[in-house]
Short mmCIF file of C-alpha atoms in Angstrom, two decimals:
data_model
loop_
_atom_site.label_atom_id
_atom_site.label_comp_id
_atom_site.label_asym_id
_atom_site.label_seq_id
_atom_site.Cartn_x
_atom_site.Cartn_y
_atom_site.Cartn_z
CA MET A 1404 3.98 27.00 -7.45
CA ILE A 1405 2.24 24.13 -5.97
CA GLY A 1406 1.46 24.19 -2.35
CA ILE A 1407 1.38 20.88 -0.34
CA ILE A 1408 -0.66 21.26 2.87
CA ASP A 1409 1.20 19.73 5.74
CA TYR A 1410 -1.11 18.59 8.53
CA GLY A 1411 1.05 15.77 9.89
CA ALA A 1412 -0.74 13.19 7.77
CA GLY A 1413 1.50 10.55 6.11
CA ASN A 1414 2.36 10.66 2.47
CA ILE A 1415 3.64 14.13 2.02
CA ARG A 1416 7.04 12.81 1.07
CA SER A 1417 5.41 10.53 -1.63
CA VAL A 1418 3.57 13.30 -3.14
CA GLY A 1419 6.69 15.39 -3.04
CA ASN A 1420 8.64 12.57 -4.84
CA ALA A 1421 6.10 12.37 -7.60
CA LEU A 1422 6.17 16.22 -8.27
CA ASP A 1423 9.93 15.91 -8.20
CA ARG A 1424 9.68 13.17 -10.93
CA LEU A 1425 7.31 15.58 -12.97
CA GLY A 1426 9.85 18.45 -12.39
CA VAL A 1427 7.34 20.53 -10.80
CA GLU A 1428 8.19 23.15 -8.14
CA TYR A 1429 6.41 22.96 -4.74
CA PHE A 1430 6.48 23.85 -1.14
CA ILE A 1431 5.14 22.20 2.02
CA SER A 1432 3.41 24.33 4.74
CA SER A 1433 0.81 24.38 7.08
CA ALA A 1434 0.59 28.31 7.25
CA ILE A 1435 -2.31 30.10 5.60
CA SER A 1436 -0.04 33.08 4.92
CA GLU A 1437 2.13 30.85 2.68
CA LEU A 1438 -0.46 28.43 1.38
CA GLU A 1439 -2.64 31.32 0.02
CA ARG A 1440 0.21 32.21 -2.34
CA ALA A 1441 0.06 28.82 -3.96
CA GLU A 1442 -1.22 28.63 -7.60
CA LYS A 1443 -2.65 25.17 -6.80
CA LEU A 1444 -3.10 23.17 -3.48
CA ILE A 1445 -2.72 19.47 -2.76
CA LEU A 1446 -4.16 17.86 0.41
CA PRO A 1447 -2.56 14.50 0.75
CA GLY A 1448 -3.72 11.97 3.22
CA VAL A 1449 -3.11 8.72 4.87
CA GLY A 1450 -4.97 7.44 8.01
CA GLU A 1451 -8.34 8.35 9.25
CA ALA A 1452 -10.79 11.20 8.91
CA ARG A 1453 -11.29 12.19 12.49
CA SER A 1454 -7.47 12.68 13.12
CA ALA A 1455 -7.16 14.41 9.74
CA MET A 1456 -9.91 16.94 10.72
CA GLU A 1457 -8.40 17.36 14.21
CA SER A 1458 -5.18 18.05 12.90
CA LEU A 1459 -6.36 20.62 10.27
CA ASP A 1460 -8.45 22.21 13.17
CA ARG A 1461 -5.28 22.58 15.24
CA SER A 1462 -3.53 24.25 12.23
CA GLY A 1463 -6.51 26.53 11.95
CA LEU A 1464 -7.04 25.65 8.41
CA ILE A 1465 -10.61 24.44 8.34
CA ALA A 1466 -12.45 27.83 7.55
CA TRP A 1467 -9.90 28.76 5.10
CA LEU A 1468 -9.99 25.39 3.32
CA LYS A 1469 -13.80 25.92 2.48
CA THR A 1470 -13.21 29.29 0.76
CA VAL A 1471 -10.02 28.36 -1.30
CA GLN A 1472 -10.30 29.72 -4.98
CA VAL A 1473 -7.40 28.04 -6.62
CA PRO A 1474 -7.58 24.43 -8.01
CA PHE A 1475 -7.42 22.02 -5.13
CA LEU A 1476 -6.64 18.31 -5.07
CA GLY A 1477 -7.56 16.08 -2.14
CA ILE A 1478 -5.95 12.56 -2.16
CA CYS A 1479 -7.41 9.54 -0.19
CA ILE A 1480 -8.41 11.03 3.23
CA GLY A 1481 -7.74 14.42 1.62
CA MET A 1482 -10.74 13.58 -0.73
CA GLN A 1483 -13.02 12.12 1.92
CA ILE A 1484 -12.76 14.97 4.11
CA LEU A 1485 -14.07 17.25 1.23
CA PHE A 1486 -17.53 15.63 1.91
CA GLU A 1487 -19.96 16.81 4.51
CA HIS A 1488 -19.57 13.89 7.10
CA SER A 1489 -17.68 10.73 7.55
CA SER A 1490 -18.98 7.78 9.58
CA GLU A 1491 -15.36 7.11 10.48
CA ARG A 1492 -15.69 8.05 14.29
CA ASP A 1493 -18.76 10.16 13.43
CA THR A 1494 -16.70 13.09 11.80
CA LYS A 1495 -18.00 16.40 10.63
CA CYS A 1496 -15.92 17.19 7.42
CA LEU A 1497 -15.39 20.25 5.24
CA GLY A 1498 -18.52 19.97 3.32
CA VAL A 1499 -17.58 21.47 0.03
CA VAL A 1500 -18.82 18.33 -1.68
CA PRO A 1501 -22.28 16.99 -0.84
CA GLY A 1502 -22.55 13.58 0.64
CA SER A 1503 -21.40 11.21 3.43
CA ILE A 1504 -18.48 8.74 3.70
CA ARG A 1505 -19.44 5.41 4.85
CA ARG A 1506 -17.53 2.07 5.63
CA PHE A 1507 -17.25 -0.90 3.41
CA SER A 1508 -19.20 -3.96 4.77
CA ALA A 1509 -16.68 -6.52 5.91
CA SER A 1510 -19.44 -9.25 5.33
CA GLN A 1511 -19.35 -8.49 1.53
CA THR A 1512 -15.62 -7.86 0.85
CA LYS A 1513 -12.28 -7.81 2.57
CA VAL A 1514 -11.55 -4.46 4.32
CA PRO A 1515 -9.54 -2.54 3.59
CA HIS A 1516 -9.99 -2.26 -0.12
CA MET A 1517 -6.25 -2.58 -0.96
CA GLY A 1518 -4.59 -2.78 -4.31
CA TRP A 1519 -4.90 -1.82 -7.95
CA ASN A 1520 -8.45 -1.44 -9.24
CA GLN A 1521 -9.94 0.24 -12.34
CA VAL A 1522 -11.52 3.65 -12.54
CA THR A 1523 -14.34 4.04 -14.95
CA LEU A 1524 -14.62 7.59 -16.17
CA ALA A 1525 -18.03 9.19 -15.34
CA ASN A 1526 -18.21 12.88 -16.20
CA GLU A 1527 -15.83 14.67 -18.24
CA SER A 1528 -13.05 16.28 -16.37
CA ASN A 1529 -9.68 17.68 -17.28
CA LEU A 1530 -8.20 15.67 -14.48
CA PHE A 1531 -8.44 12.49 -16.56
CA GLN A 1532 -7.23 13.92 -19.96
CA GLY A 1533 -5.30 11.33 -21.86
CA ILE A 1534 -6.09 8.60 -19.31
CA ARG A 1535 -8.14 5.85 -20.76
CA SER A 1536 -11.48 4.55 -18.86
CA ASP A 1537 -10.84 1.59 -16.74
CA GLU A 1538 -7.26 2.55 -16.14
CA PHE A 1539 -5.72 1.03 -12.98
CA PHE A 1540 -4.95 3.03 -9.78
CA TYR A 1541 -3.70 2.11 -6.38
CA PHE A 1542 -6.29 2.10 -3.47
CA VAL A 1543 -5.92 1.61 0.27
CA HIS A 1544 -9.13 2.53 2.24
CA SER A 1545 -11.86 1.28 4.56
CA TYR A 1546 -14.23 4.04 3.99
CA PHE A 1547 -15.82 5.20 0.72
CA ALA A 1548 -17.55 8.14 -1.05
CA PRO A 1549 -20.91 7.56 -2.77
CA VAL A 1550 -21.51 8.09 -6.42
CA THR A 1551 -23.25 11.44 -7.01
CA GLU A 1552 -23.53 14.01 -9.77
CA HIS A 1553 -20.06 15.25 -8.79
CA THR A 1554 -18.47 11.74 -9.43
CA ILE A 1555 -15.91 11.84 -12.34
CA GLY A 1556 -14.49 8.31 -11.87
CA VAL A 1557 -16.24 5.23 -10.46
CA THR A 1558 -14.74 2.03 -9.02
CA ALA A 1559 -16.43 -1.26 -8.12
CA TYR A 1560 -15.82 -2.92 -4.69
CA GLY A 1561 -18.68 -4.59 -3.24
CA GLY A 1562 -20.85 -1.84 -4.78
CA SER A 1563 -19.93 1.31 -6.69
CA PHE A 1564 -18.12 4.30 -5.13
CA SER A 1565 -16.78 7.55 -6.19
CA ALA A 1566 -13.01 7.08 -7.14
CA ALA A 1567 -12.70 10.67 -8.23
CA VAL A 1568 -14.90 13.72 -7.76
CA GLN A 1569 -14.99 17.27 -8.87
CA LYS A 1570 -16.99 20.30 -7.69
CA GLY A 1571 -15.87 23.60 -9.12
CA ASN A 1572 -12.28 24.09 -8.32
CA TYR A 1573 -12.26 21.11 -5.81
CA TYR A 1574 -10.90 17.88 -7.07
CA GLY A 1575 -10.56 14.67 -5.04
CA VAL A 1576 -9.17 11.11 -5.84
CA GLN A 1577 -9.55 8.32 -3.53
CA PHE A 1578 -6.69 6.33 -4.81
CA HIS A 1579 -3.06 7.25 -4.36
CA ALA A 1580 -2.23 9.03 -7.52
CA GLU A 1581 1.30 9.39 -6.30
CA LYS A 1582 1.82 5.63 -6.03
CA SER A 1583 -0.24 4.64 -9.18
CA GLY A 1584 2.57 4.34 -11.72
CA ASN A 1585 2.59 6.30 -14.93
CA ALA A 1586 -1.24 6.76 -14.86
CA GLY A 1587 -1.05 8.38 -11.49
CA LEU A 1588 1.79 10.75 -12.73
CA GLN A 1589 -0.37 11.62 -15.75
CA LEU A 1590 -3.20 12.50 -13.42
CA LEU A 1591 -1.01 14.71 -11.27
CA LYS A 1592 0.31 16.39 -14.40
CA ASN A 1593 -3.18 17.11 -15.65
CA PHE A 1594 -3.98 18.64 -12.35
CA ILE A 1595 -0.97 20.82 -12.45
CA GLN A 1596 -1.28 21.72 -16.22
CA ARG A 1597 -4.92 21.49 -16.99
CA CYS A 1598 -7.11 22.06 -14.01
CA MET B 96 -12.31 -5.15 -10.54
CA LEU B 97 -9.77 -5.25 -7.96
CA THR B 98 -6.73 -7.17 -9.28
CA LYS B 99 -4.52 -9.74 -7.61
CA ARG B 100 -1.17 -8.34 -6.70
CA ILE B 101 2.23 -9.79 -7.73
CA ILE B 102 4.85 -8.59 -5.22
CA PRO B 103 8.49 -9.16 -5.77
CA CYS B 104 10.36 -9.32 -2.42
CA LEU B 105 14.00 -8.36 -1.97
CA ASP B 106 16.00 -9.52 1.02
CA VAL B 107 18.53 -6.72 1.65
CA LYS B 108 21.70 -7.23 3.63
CA ASP B 109 24.23 -4.27 4.31
CA GLY B 110 22.65 -2.54 1.17
CA ARG B 111 22.65 -5.54 -1.25
CA THR B 112 19.88 -7.93 -2.40
CA VAL B 113 20.37 -11.52 -1.28
CA LYS B 114 18.65 -14.79 -1.63
CA GLY B 115 18.89 -18.00 0.28
CA THR B 116 17.20 -21.34 0.68
CA LYS B 117 15.00 -21.89 3.92
CA PHE B 118 16.61 -18.77 5.36
CA ARG B 119 20.16 -20.03 4.72
CA ASN B 120 23.00 -19.97 2.10
CA LEU B 121 22.66 -16.46 0.99
CA ARG B 122 23.68 -15.49 -2.47
CA ASP B 123 24.09 -11.92 -3.90
CA ALA B 124 21.30 -10.83 -6.19
CA GLY B 125 22.04 -7.23 -7.12
CA ASP B 126 21.42 -3.65 -6.23
CA PRO B 127 18.14 -3.17 -4.53
CA VAL B 128 17.29 0.17 -6.02
CA GLU B 129 18.20 -0.94 -9.61
CA LEU B 130 16.00 -4.13 -9.06
CA ALA B 131 13.12 -2.02 -7.64
CA ALA B 132 13.13 0.14 -10.82
CA ARG B 133 13.36 -2.76 -13.07
CA TYR B 134 10.43 -4.57 -11.27
CA SER B 135 8.35 -1.39 -11.31
CA ASP B 136 8.87 -0.90 -14.93
CA GLU B 137 7.92 -4.55 -15.65
CA GLY B 138 4.57 -4.21 -13.99
CA ALA B 139 5.21 -5.27 -10.32
CA ASP B 140 2.10 -4.07 -8.29
CA GLU B 141 4.10 -3.46 -5.06
CA LEU B 142 7.35 -4.48 -3.60
CA VAL B 143 8.64 -5.63 -0.24
CA PHE B 144 12.02 -5.04 1.10
CA LEU B 145 13.27 -7.02 4.21
CA ASP B 146 16.35 -5.74 6.00
CA ILE B 147 18.35 -8.90 7.19
CA SER B 148 21.38 -6.92 8.14
CA ALA B 149 22.62 -7.93 11.49
CA SER B 150 24.62 -4.91 12.30
CA ARG B 151 23.87 -1.33 13.30
CA GLU B 152 25.91 -0.18 10.30
CA GLY B 153 23.93 -2.21 7.89
CA ARG B 154 20.50 -0.92 9.15
CA LYS B 155 21.70 2.61 8.69
CA THR B 156 22.58 1.74 5.07
CA PHE B 157 19.17 0.29 4.58
CA LEU B 158 17.41 3.50 5.63
CA SER B 159 19.25 5.40 2.97
CA VAL B 160 18.41 2.63 0.47
CA VAL B 161 14.71 3.06 1.53
CA GLU B 162 14.95 6.75 0.59
CA ARG B 163 16.52 5.96 -2.73
CA ILE B 164 13.88 3.42 -3.59
CA ALA B 165 11.06 5.82 -2.74
CA LYS B 166 12.55 8.41 -5.30
CA ALA B 167 13.19 5.69 -7.87
CA ILE B 168 9.73 3.99 -8.09
CA GLN B 169 6.11 5.13 -8.22
CA ILE B 170 4.37 2.11 -6.69
CA PRO B 171 3.87 1.16 -3.24
CA PHE B 172 6.34 -0.60 -1.05
CA THR B 173 6.70 -2.34 2.23
CA VAL B 174 9.69 -2.46 4.42
CA GLY B 175 10.35 -5.07 7.19
CA GLY B 176 13.18 -6.71 9.09
CA GLY B 177 13.98 -5.92 12.73
CA ILE B 178 11.34 -3.28 13.37
CA GLY B 179 10.85 -3.38 17.12
CA ALA B 180 9.58 0.07 18.16
CA LEU B 181 7.37 2.86 17.02
CA ASP B 182 10.34 5.02 16.18
CA ASP B 183 11.57 2.45 13.74
CA ILE B 184 8.22 2.51 12.02
CA LEU B 185 8.08 6.29 11.75
CA ARG B 186 11.57 6.34 10.42
CA VAL B 187 10.97 3.98 7.48
CA LEU B 188 7.60 5.61 6.72
CA ASP B 189 9.27 9.05 6.76
CA ALA B 190 11.89 7.65 4.51
CA GLY B 191 9.13 7.08 1.94
CA ALA B 192 7.96 3.56 2.66
CA ASP B 193 4.23 2.92 2.42
CA LYS B 194 3.94 0.16 4.94
CA VAL B 195 6.02 -1.68 7.40
CA SER B 196 5.99 -5.34 8.02
CA LEU B 197 6.04 -6.53 11.61
CA ASN B 198 6.88 -10.06 12.93
CA THR B 199 9.00 -10.94 15.97
CA ALA B 200 8.24 -7.73 17.86
CA VAL B 201 4.54 -8.22 17.75
CA VAL B 202 4.74 -11.82 18.70
CA LEU B 203 6.82 -10.91 21.77
CA ARG B 204 4.52 -8.03 22.60
CA PRO B 205 1.11 -7.99 20.75
CA GLU B 206 0.14 -4.78 22.19
CA PHE B 207 2.82 -3.15 20.09
CA LEU B 208 0.69 -4.07 17.14
CA ARG B 209 -2.31 -2.22 18.53
CA GLU B 210 -0.13 0.83 19.38
CA ALA B 211 1.39 0.82 15.77
CA SER B 212 -1.86 0.57 13.99
CA LEU B 213 -3.37 3.35 16.12
CA ALA B 214 -0.23 5.54 15.42
CA VAL B 215 0.02 5.14 11.73
CA GLY B 216 -3.14 3.34 10.52
CA SER B 217 -3.82 -0.28 9.89
CA GLN B 218 -3.24 0.52 6.21
CA SER B 219 0.47 0.85 6.83
CA ILE B 220 0.83 -2.35 8.98
CA VAL B 221 1.48 -5.71 7.49
CA VAL B 222 1.94 -8.58 9.84
CA ALA B 223 4.36 -11.12 8.72
CA ILE B 224 3.89 -14.67 9.99
CA ASP B 225 6.53 -17.40 9.52
CA ALA B 226 4.80 -20.63 9.67
CA LYS B 227 6.06 -24.15 10.02
CA ARG B 228 4.16 -27.39 10.00
CA GLU B 229 3.92 -29.29 13.25
CA ASN B 230 1.49 -31.97 14.43
CA GLY B 231 -1.02 -31.36 11.73
CA GLY B 232 -1.03 -27.63 12.47
CA TRP B 233 1.31 -24.75 12.06
CA ASN B 234 3.55 -22.95 14.61
CA VAL B 235 4.69 -19.46 14.51
CA TRP B 236 8.47 -19.00 14.28
CA ILE B 237 10.35 -15.80 14.97
CA LYS B 238 13.64 -14.15 14.63
CA GLY B 239 13.94 -14.72 10.78
CA GLY B 240 13.04 -18.35 11.26
CA ALA B 241 15.51 -19.24 13.86
CA GLU B 242 13.22 -19.56 16.88
CA ARG B 243 10.12 -21.74 17.30
CA THR B 244 7.17 -20.57 19.54
CA SER B 245 4.39 -22.38 21.00
CA LEU B 246 2.00 -20.15 19.19
CA ASP B 247 -0.60 -21.60 16.84
CA VAL B 248 -0.58 -19.75 13.43
CA LEU B 249 -4.33 -19.79 13.23
CA THR B 250 -4.84 -18.35 16.48
CA TRP B 251 -2.23 -15.73 15.93
CA ALA B 252 -3.60 -14.81 12.52
CA THR B 253 -7.04 -14.16 14.00
CA ARG B 254 -5.55 -12.08 16.83
CA THR B 255 -3.45 -9.97 14.66
CA ALA B 256 -6.51 -9.00 12.48
CA ASN B 257 -8.26 -7.85 15.79
CA LEU B 258 -5.34 -5.98 17.01
CA GLY B 259 -5.20 -3.89 13.87
CA ALA B 260 -3.07 -5.58 11.11
CA GLY B 261 -3.92 -4.18 7.65
CA GLU B 262 -2.93 -7.31 5.94
CA LEU B 263 -1.09 -10.61 6.56
CA LEU B 264 2.06 -11.76 4.92
CA VAL B 265 2.22 -15.51 5.38
CA THR B 266 5.31 -17.41 4.68
CA SER B 267 5.65 -21.14 4.83
CA MET B 268 9.14 -22.02 6.11
CA ASP B 269 8.52 -25.64 4.89
CA THR B 270 8.20 -24.40 1.31
CA ASP B 271 10.36 -21.29 1.31
CA GLY B 272 13.07 -21.26 -1.31
CA THR B 273 12.23 -24.90 -2.42
CA ARG B 274 10.44 -23.69 -5.50
CA THR B 275 7.98 -26.57 -5.18
CA GLY B 276 4.83 -24.47 -4.69
CA TYR B 277 3.13 -22.50 -1.85
CA ASP B 278 1.60 -24.23 1.17
CA LEU B 279 -1.97 -24.02 -0.22
CA ASP B 280 -3.61 -25.66 2.88
CA LEU B 281 -1.97 -22.97 5.12
CA LEU B 282 -3.20 -20.27 2.75
CA ARG B 283 -6.64 -21.34 2.27
CA THR B 284 -7.19 -22.02 6.09
CA ILE B 285 -5.97 -18.37 7.00
CA SER B 286 -8.00 -16.70 4.08
CA ASP B 287 -11.17 -18.54 5.37
CA LEU B 288 -10.45 -17.26 8.85
CA VAL B 289 -9.66 -13.59 8.50
CA ARG B 290 -11.20 -10.72 6.62
CA ILE B 291 -8.12 -8.69 5.82
CA PRO B 292 -5.99 -9.19 2.55
CA LEU B 293 -3.57 -12.13 2.58
CA ILE B 294 -0.34 -12.19 0.84
CA ALA B 295 1.05 -15.55 0.18
CA SER B 296 4.88 -16.25 0.55
CA GLY B 297 7.24 -19.18 0.22
CA GLY B 298 7.83 -21.70 -2.45
CA ALA B 299 7.05 -20.09 -5.79
CA GLY B 300 9.08 -21.87 -8.64
CA THR B 301 6.56 -21.60 -11.62
CA LYS B 302 3.71 -19.43 -12.77
CA GLU B 303 1.41 -22.32 -11.97
CA HIS B 304 2.37 -22.08 -8.33
CA ILE B 305 1.38 -18.43 -8.38
CA LYS B 306 -1.96 -19.29 -9.97
CA GLN B 307 -2.54 -21.95 -7.28
CA ALA B 308 -1.94 -19.57 -4.53
CA ILE B 309 -4.55 -17.33 -5.71
CA VAL B 310 -7.18 -19.91 -6.79
CA ASP B 311 -6.64 -22.59 -4.31
CA GLY B 312 -4.90 -20.75 -1.59
CA LYS B 313 -7.41 -17.85 -1.92
CA ALA B 314 -4.65 -15.32 -1.56
CA ASP B 315 -5.14 -11.69 -2.51
CA ALA B 316 -1.55 -11.25 -3.41
CA VAL B 317 1.54 -13.35 -4.02
CA LEU B 318 5.03 -12.59 -2.99
CA ALA B 319 8.04 -14.20 -4.57
CA ALA B 320 11.75 -13.56 -4.84
CA SER B 321 14.16 -15.93 -6.53
CA ILE B 322 12.00 -16.59 -9.55
CA PHE B 323 12.26 -12.84 -10.37
CA HIS B 324 15.81 -12.09 -9.37
CA TYR B 325 17.41 -14.56 -11.81
CA GLN B 326 15.10 -13.44 -14.62
CA GLU B 327 13.79 -16.99 -15.11
CA ILE B 328 10.16 -15.92 -15.51
CA SER B 329 9.16 -12.17 -16.14
CA LEU B 330 6.49 -10.47 -14.41
CA SER B 331 4.75 -9.81 -17.61
CA ASP B 332 4.75 -13.71 -18.34
CA ILE B 333 3.18 -14.16 -15.09
CA LYS B 334 0.57 -11.60 -15.50
CA ARG B 335 -0.28 -12.74 -19.01
CA TYR B 336 -0.69 -16.32 -17.75
CA LEU B 337 -2.92 -15.27 -14.93
CA HIS B 338 -4.99 -13.20 -17.12
CA GLU B 339 -5.37 -15.98 -19.54
CA ASN B 340 -6.63 -18.05 -16.69
CA ASN B 341 -9.21 -15.45 -15.89
CA ILE B 342 -7.52 -14.05 -12.79
CA PRO B 343 -7.91 -10.35 -12.60
CA VAL B 344 -4.48 -8.62 -12.94
CA ARG B 345 -3.17 -5.17 -13.83
CA VAL B 346 -1.89 -5.33 -17.34
#
């Protein structure tokens, strides 16, 4: 069963609706004792990095999240906090993926980056099986992850940033897969069936 | 490339979609959940639902409509109309909406905008501005276009961005429902002034109007209602037309 990590951050209902649509069974919890029984984990996220980390801390999840062995998918803020650090209120993050999260420059582009943008596939990953390169996904964010060796999807806004990353069993997508129409559903299905 | 968004808007009264002219003469335009699913299938980039129910019963019905919409579609949607307190915001987001649109309440008490964006994040806060021409400028109107304020639209737009608005939904009351095109001066002036996304609203009658709002009005997204409800122009027609005119759209 899929475990959705509940830390009081936004779009849990949306992720649940998407999994319902896929006919996938899931549970929502913030207790390690329950989450460690999940075959796969999803960390949704809306909002900002500092409050996300604080609320994971309050739930006592931080140390455990760094040692998870099952396939793990972070969405939006859930992806950003996989990195080492976010400049959003100078926040120390989980550090399972190397690199730092920075803010878009408002002098170059409108902030937030909001709407449908294309994801160019970078490195091969099961997460994007059956999804064409340059497919559209829905983004809403003001901070971005750099392009590194762990990048599996790249998007251009101002410059290029990581729209999707993978390091071992940890996957992250900056876009809201649960709100990205059929392509988003395909990605979630890939995570559930192929990752 | 970030694409320009096409956003059908549905006014919902007592659980049904309605459409009027200049905020008046409401006509029935169908079941909102059914319309939402249709628009989503046809390629809408987002949807906006405005609750214009006057009664408490109507508002309760609306919340259940929001829940049904969230289950029926897989694209983002915004909910507005009569949201006056943080509890209202949490209720619609919890029902599955992605954003709320705030209007009268934040004009009457701007601090509410700051509180709301701190509580749920700017990305979930759309500020709707109803603008009407007056003495060479535009004034902010509230209460669904029923009440004039002395507030200047440009001053207010700048201020909302500073208070934490994630994007602006600007409706020209002069052009709304007339299907003669958007108020391009209004859009361009605001787009040059603020650095958050701008959604154009009020006046779409043809696909050329939508192109103008993006090219001349510099809007990031366009909202329209009646041209979609009565199926005169399809979303895919509009997108194809914009694409042919070198405007980036999701196709």
